[in-house]
Amino acid sequence: MAGRKTSSLQAFRKSRAYRTGVLARRLHLGLSAAVDRRLQEEGLDLTRPQALALMALVEHPGLSNAELARRNGVSPQTMHQILARLERDGLVTRSPHPDLKRVQALAATPAAVELVTRGSAAARAAIESAMRALTPAEQDQLIALLESCAALLPTAGPPQLD
């Protein structure tokens, strides 16, 4: 019985499904590390979750903590911690929500806009460097293939591409 389970596991490890999952995860982790390294080299002291929160606020001022948490796939408590640091550093402001009395609307400060602009340029450069093994047409093809696969999955993951 153990031999059958072992051979089944070995077959899975050799399957396209397993290899796809492992390589997708490796690509994600590798790109994240490359972006983090480039951000540090540029003197931008932001974590990926902080950068994603700021990007969302730059593009969509007035979001609430809960909305930001949903967009970034983290708990409201985690987003609260992220926002506390960003607010402490003068990158986020809070104001009363126009429609909901117990909710605060968040906005990126001008310093945050500048930081996001610099950070997005650094992130783009890091990702483009990592993808240089592919031609632009191959990169477009990879994106299209990934979008096709992602469209079949539940929509529970951060960040949104809009």
mmCIF file of N, CA, C and O in Angstrom, residues 128 131-144:
data_model
loop_
_atom_site.group_PDB
_atom_site.id
_atom_site.type_symbol
_atom_site.label_atom_id
_atom_site.label_comp_id
_atom_site.label_asym_id
_atom_site.label_seq_id
_atom_site.Cartn_x
_atom_site.Cartn_y
_atom_site.Cartn_z
ATOM 1 N N GLU A 128 10.819 43.869 -15.298
ATOM 2 C CA GLU A 128 11.266 43.821 -16.691
ATOM 3 C C GLU A 128 12.635 43.163 -16.800
ATOM 4 O O GLU A 128 12.891 42.412 -17.740
ATOM 5 N N MET A 131 12.195 39.482 -16.594
ATOM 6 C CA MET A 131 11.482 38.906 -17.735
ATOM 7 C C MET A 131 12.253 39.056 -19.047
ATOM 8 O O MET A 131 11.760 38.677 -20.105
ATOM 9 N N ARG A 132 13.463 39.572 -18.985
ATOM 10 C CA ARG A 132 14.218 39.843 -20.217
ATOM 11 C C ARG A 132 14.568 38.584 -21.009
ATOM 12 O O ARG A 132 14.947 38.680 -22.169
ATOM 13 N N ALA A 133 14.420 37.410 -20.408
ATOM 14 C CA ALA A 133 14.674 36.174 -21.147
ATOM 15 C C ALA A 133 13.599 35.926 -22.203
ATOM 16 O O ALA A 133 13.805 35.132 -23.124
ATOM 17 N N LEU A 134 12.469 36.633 -22.076
ATOM 18 C CA LEU A 134 11.369 36.472 -23.030
ATOM 19 C C LEU A 134 11.291 37.696 -23.938
ATOM 20 O O LEU A 134 11.525 38.819 -23.494
ATOM 21 N N THR A 135 10.925 37.475 -25.182
ATOM 22 C CA THR A 135 10.683 38.592 -26.086
ATOM 23 C C THR A 135 9.400 39.297 -25.651
ATOM 24 O O THR A 135 8.589 38.712 -24.915
ATOM 25 N N PRO A 136 9.184 40.530 -26.099
ATOM 26 C CA PRO A 136 7.917 41.194 -25.768
ATOM 27 C C PRO A 136 6.695 40.369 -26.194
ATOM 28 O O PRO A 136 5.707 40.310 -25.457
ATOM 29 N N ALA A 137 6.763 39.723 -27.347
ATOM 30 C CA ALA A 137 5.634 38.891 -27.789
ATOM 31 C C ALA A 137 5.432 37.697 -26.845
ATOM 32 O O ALA A 137 4.296 37.338 -26.528
ATOM 33 N N GLU A 138 6.527 37.106 -26.395
ATOM 34 C CA GLU A 138 6.418 35.991 -25.448
ATOM 35 C C GLU A 138 5.878 36.462 -24.105
ATOM 36 O O GLU A 138 5.097 35.755 -23.464
ATOM 37 N N GLN A 139 6.265 37.665 -23.679
ATOM 38 C CA GLN A 139 5.725 38.220 -22.442
ATOM 39 C C GLN A 139 4.218 38.427 -22.566
ATOM 40 O O GLN A 139 3.457 38.104 -21.651
ATOM 41 N N ASP A 140 3.780 38.953 -23.703
ATOM 42 C CA ASP A 140 2.341 39.134 -23.939
ATOM 43 C C ASP A 140 1.622 37.795 -23.928
ATOM 44 O O ASP A 140 0.518 37.666 -23.382
ATOM 45 N N GLN A 141 2.234 36.785 -24.524
ATOM 46 C CA GLN A 141 1.645 35.452 -24.553
ATOM 47 C C GLN A 141 1.556 34.873 -23.136
ATOM 48 O O GLN A 141 0.533 34.300 -22.758
ATOM 49 N N LEU A 142 2.603 35.045 -22.345
ATOM 50 C CA LEU A 142 2.596 34.569 -20.962
ATOM 51 C C LEU A 142 1.470 35.240 -20.179
ATOM 52 O O LEU A 142 0.721 34.578 -19.453
ATOM 53 N N ILE A 143 1.329 36.538 -20.339
ATOM 54 C CA ILE A 143 0.266 37.274 -19.646
ATOM 55 C C ILE A 143 -1.099 36.740 -20.058
ATOM 56 O O ILE A 143 -1.964 36.490 -19.207
ATOM 57 N N ALA A 144 -1.304 36.542 -21.344
ATOM 58 C CA ALA A 144 -2.592 36.031 -21.829
ATOM 59 C C ALA A 144 -2.880 34.638 -21.274
ATOM 60 O O ALA A 144 -4.019 34.345 -20.869
#
